Tab-separated table of C-alpha atoms in Angstrom:
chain	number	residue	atom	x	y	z
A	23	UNK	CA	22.027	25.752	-0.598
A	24	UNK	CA	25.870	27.433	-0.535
A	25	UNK	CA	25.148	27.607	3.771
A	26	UNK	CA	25.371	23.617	3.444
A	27	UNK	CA	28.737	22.340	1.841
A	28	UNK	CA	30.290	18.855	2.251
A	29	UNK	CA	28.860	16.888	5.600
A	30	UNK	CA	25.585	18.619	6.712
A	31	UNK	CA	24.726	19.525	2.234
A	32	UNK	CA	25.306	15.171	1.812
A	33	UNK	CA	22.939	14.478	4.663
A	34	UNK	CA	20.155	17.134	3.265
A	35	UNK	CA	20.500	16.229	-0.379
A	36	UNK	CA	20.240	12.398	0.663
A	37	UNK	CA	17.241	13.356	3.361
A	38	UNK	CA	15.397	15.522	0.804
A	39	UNK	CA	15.312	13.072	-2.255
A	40	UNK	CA	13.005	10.867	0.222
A	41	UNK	CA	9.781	10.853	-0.521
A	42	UNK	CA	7.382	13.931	1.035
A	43	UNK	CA	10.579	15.247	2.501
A	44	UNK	CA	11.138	18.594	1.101
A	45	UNK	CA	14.546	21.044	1.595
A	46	UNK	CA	13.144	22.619	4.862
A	47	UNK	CA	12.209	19.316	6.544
A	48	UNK	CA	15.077	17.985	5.587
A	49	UNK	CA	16.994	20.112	7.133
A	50	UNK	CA	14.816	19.877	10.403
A	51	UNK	CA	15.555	16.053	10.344
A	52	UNK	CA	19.185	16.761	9.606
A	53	UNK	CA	19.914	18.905	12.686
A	54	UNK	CA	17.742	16.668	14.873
A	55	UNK	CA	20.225	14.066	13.927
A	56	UNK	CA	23.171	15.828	14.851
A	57	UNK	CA	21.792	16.816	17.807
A	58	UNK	CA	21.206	13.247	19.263
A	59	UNK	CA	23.833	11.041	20.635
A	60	UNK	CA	26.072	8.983	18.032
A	61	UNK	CA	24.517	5.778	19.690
A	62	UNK	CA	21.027	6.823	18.535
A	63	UNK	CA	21.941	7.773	15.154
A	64	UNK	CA	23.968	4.079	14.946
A	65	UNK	CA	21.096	2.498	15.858
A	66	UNK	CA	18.802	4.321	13.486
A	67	UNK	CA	21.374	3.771	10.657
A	68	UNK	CA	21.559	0.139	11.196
A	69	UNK	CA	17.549	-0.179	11.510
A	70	UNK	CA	17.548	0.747	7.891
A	71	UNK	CA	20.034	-1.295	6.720
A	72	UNK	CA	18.575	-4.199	8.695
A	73	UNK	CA	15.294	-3.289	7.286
A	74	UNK	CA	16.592	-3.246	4.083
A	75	UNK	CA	18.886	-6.540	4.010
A	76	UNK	CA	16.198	-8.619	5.920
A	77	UNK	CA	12.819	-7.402	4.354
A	78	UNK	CA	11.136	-9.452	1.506
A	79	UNK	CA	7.617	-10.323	0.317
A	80	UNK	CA	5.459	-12.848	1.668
A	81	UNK	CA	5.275	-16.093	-0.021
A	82	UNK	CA	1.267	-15.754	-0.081
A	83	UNK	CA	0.912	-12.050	-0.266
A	84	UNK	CA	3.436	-10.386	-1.406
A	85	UNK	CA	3.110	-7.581	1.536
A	86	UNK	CA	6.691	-6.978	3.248
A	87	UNK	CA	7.455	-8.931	5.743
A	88	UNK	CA	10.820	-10.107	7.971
A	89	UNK	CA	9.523	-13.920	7.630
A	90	UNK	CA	8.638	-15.647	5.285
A	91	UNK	CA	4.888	-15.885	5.806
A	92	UNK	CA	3.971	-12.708	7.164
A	93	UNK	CA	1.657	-12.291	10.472
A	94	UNK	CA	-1.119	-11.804	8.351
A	95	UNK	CA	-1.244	-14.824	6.385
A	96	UNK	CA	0.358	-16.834	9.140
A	97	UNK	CA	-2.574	-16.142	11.419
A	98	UNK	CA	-5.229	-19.267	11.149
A	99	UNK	CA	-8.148	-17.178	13.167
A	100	UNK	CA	-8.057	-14.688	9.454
A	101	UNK	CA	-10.776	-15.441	7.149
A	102	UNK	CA	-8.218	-17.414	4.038
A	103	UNK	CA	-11.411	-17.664	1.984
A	104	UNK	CA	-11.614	-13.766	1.484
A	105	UNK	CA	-8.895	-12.114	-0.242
A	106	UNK	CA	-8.899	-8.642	0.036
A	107	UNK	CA	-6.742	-6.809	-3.024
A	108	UNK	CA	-4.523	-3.824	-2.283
A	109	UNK	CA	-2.003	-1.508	-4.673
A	110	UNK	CA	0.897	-1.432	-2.235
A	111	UNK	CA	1.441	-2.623	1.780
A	112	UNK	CA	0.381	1.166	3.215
A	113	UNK	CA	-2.736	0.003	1.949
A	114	UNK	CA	-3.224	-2.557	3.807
A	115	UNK	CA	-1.412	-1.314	7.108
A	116	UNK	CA	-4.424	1.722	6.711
A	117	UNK	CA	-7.015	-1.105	6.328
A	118	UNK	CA	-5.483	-3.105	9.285
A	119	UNK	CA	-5.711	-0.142	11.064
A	120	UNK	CA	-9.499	0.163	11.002
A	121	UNK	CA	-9.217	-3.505	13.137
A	122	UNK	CA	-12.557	-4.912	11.191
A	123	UNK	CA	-11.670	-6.791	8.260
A	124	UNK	CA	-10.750	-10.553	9.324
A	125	UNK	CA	-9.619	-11.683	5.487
A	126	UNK	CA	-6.186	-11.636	3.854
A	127	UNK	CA	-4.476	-9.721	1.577
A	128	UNK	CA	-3.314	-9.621	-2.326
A	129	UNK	CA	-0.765	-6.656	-2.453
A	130	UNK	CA	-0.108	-6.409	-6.144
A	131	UNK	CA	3.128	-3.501	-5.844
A	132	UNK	CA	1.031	-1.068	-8.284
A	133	UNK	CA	-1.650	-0.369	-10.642
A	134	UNK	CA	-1.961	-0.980	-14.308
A	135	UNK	CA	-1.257	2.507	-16.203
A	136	UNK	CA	-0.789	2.871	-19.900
A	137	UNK	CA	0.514	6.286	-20.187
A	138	UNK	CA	3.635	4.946	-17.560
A	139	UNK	CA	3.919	1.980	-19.632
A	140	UNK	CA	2.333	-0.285	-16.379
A	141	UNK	CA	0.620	-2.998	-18.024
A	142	UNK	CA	-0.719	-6.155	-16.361
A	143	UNK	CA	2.375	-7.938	-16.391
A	144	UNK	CA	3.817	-5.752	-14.617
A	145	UNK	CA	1.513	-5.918	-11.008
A	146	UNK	CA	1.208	-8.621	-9.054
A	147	UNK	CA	-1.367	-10.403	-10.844
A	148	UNK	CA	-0.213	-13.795	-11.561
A	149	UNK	CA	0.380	-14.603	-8.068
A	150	UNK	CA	-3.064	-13.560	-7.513
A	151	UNK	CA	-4.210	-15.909	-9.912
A	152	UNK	CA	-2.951	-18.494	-8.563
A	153	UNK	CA	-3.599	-17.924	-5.176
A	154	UNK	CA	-7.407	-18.234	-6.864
A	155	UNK	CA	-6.763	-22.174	-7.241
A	156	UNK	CA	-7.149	-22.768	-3.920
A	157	UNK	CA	-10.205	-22.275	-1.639
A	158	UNK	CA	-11.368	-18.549	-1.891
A	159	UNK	CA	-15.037	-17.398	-1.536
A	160	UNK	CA	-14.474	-13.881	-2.035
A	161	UNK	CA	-12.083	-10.955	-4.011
A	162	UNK	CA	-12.551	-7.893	-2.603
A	163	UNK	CA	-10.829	-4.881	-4.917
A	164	UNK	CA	-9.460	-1.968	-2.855
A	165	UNK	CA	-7.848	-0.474	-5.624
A	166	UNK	CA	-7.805	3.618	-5.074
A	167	UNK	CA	-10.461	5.417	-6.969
A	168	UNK	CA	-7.555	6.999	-9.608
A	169	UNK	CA	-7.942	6.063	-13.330
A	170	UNK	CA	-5.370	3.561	-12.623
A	171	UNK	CA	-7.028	1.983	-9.745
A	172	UNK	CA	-10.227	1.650	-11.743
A	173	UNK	CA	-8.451	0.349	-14.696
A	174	UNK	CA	-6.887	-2.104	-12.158
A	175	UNK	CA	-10.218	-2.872	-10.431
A	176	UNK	CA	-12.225	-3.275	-14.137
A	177	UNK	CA	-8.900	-5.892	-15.336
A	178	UNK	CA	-8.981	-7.974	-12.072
A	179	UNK	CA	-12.892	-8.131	-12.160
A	180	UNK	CA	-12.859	-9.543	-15.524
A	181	UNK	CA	-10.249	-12.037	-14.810
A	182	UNK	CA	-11.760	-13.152	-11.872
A	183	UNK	CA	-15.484	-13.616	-12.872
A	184	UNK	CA	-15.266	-16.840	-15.272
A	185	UNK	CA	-14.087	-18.664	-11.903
A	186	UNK	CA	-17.202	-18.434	-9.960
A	187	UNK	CA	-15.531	-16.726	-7.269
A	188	UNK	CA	-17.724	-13.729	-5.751
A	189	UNK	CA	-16.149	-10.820	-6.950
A	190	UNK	CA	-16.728	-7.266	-4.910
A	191	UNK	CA	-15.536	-3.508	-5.415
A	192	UNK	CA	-15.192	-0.971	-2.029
A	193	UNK	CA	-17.556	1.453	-2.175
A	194	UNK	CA	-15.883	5.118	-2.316
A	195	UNK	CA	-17.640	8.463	-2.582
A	196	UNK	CA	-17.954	11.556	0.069
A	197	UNK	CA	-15.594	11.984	2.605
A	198	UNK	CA	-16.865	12.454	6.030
A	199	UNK	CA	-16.707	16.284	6.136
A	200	UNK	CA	-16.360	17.287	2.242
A	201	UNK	CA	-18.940	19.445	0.857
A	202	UNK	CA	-20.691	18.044	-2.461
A	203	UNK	CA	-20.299	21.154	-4.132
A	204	UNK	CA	-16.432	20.550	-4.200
A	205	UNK	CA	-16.875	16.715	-5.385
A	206	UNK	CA	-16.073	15.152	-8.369
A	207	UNK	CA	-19.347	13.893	-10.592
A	208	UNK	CA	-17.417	10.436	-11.048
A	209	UNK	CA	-17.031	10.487	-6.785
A	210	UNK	CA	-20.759	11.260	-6.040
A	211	UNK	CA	-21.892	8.741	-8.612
A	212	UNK	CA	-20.045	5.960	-6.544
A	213	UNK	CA	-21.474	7.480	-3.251
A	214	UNK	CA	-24.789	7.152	-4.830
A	215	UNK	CA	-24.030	3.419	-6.463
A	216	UNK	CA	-22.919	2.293	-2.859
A	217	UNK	CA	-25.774	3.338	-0.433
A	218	UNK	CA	-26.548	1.631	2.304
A	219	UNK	CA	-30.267	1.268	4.154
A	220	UNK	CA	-29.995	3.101	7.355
């Protein structure tokens, strides 16, 4: 990288060590921003710094939010008696995307993982637990279908199920357009497991 010294080198090195952001779009993104007016690149500047000063979790949650209760929680037509439980918040942006779950949201900021040293202490898992005090129905565990998620899923389950509360697991297996041959035995056994009557 000897073509990019001082200025233009800072703005790729600091662009690249984002994450998914390799050298080449890096650069892209660099010259894009030198390209734009200095009042755009203020303004995008000071969105991340506002972003960053002005973000926290939710007090019920724990998804990021500028308020204190986020829109989520805040909303009284949501379904507070189903609790849907999430590894980080772009889970549950992609689940809010899909528009058709009407419950809240547990984020618990990771998944437990031995071999990094993530134990239970270290997730959100407390405040779940006591969220469970109150008036809940249902847990719903959208952990991802990793080891870790599982191992998540599995501890959260057997925390859960002394309380009464109704205690469920998403159903994963084939994606729409993968061929079997190229799934996982673990992946098609969950497919199978989570069936529906058609």
């Amino acid at each position: 990288m000897d073509q990019y010294n001082g200025y233009i080198g800072r703005m790729i090195d600091q662009l690249s060590s984002l994450p998914g952001i390799g050298t080449k779009s890096a650069q892209r993104l660099a010259y894009h921003i030198l390209s734009i007016p200095i009042e755009k690149v203020r303004e995008l500047a000071d969105s991340m710094v506002d972003a960053k000063e002005n973000i926290r979790y939710c007090k019920e949650c724990l998804t990021l939010t500028d308020e204190e209760i986020c829109p989520i929680c805040a909303n009284q037509k949501r379904n507070h008696k189903q609790i849907m439980v999430v590894e980080n918040p772009r889970d549950l942006a992609a689940y809010e995307k899909t528009g058709k779950y009407e419950g809240v949201y547990h984020v618990l900021h990771g998944a437990i993982s031995p071999m990094l040293g993530i134990g239970p202490a270290d997730i959100k898992l407390t405040e779940l637990m006591r969220r469970l005090q109150g008036d809940v129905d249902e847990v719903i565990i959208a952990t991802n279908s990793s080891l870790e998620g599982e191992t998540t899923a599995m501890y959260i389950s057997k925390l859960i199920k002394p309380t009464g509360i109704k205690v469920s697991r998403i159903a994963s297996g084939v994606p729409v357009g993968g061929d079997l041959e190229y799934i996982d035995e673990v992946t098609l056994l969950r497919a199978l497991e989570g069936r529906t009557e058609i």
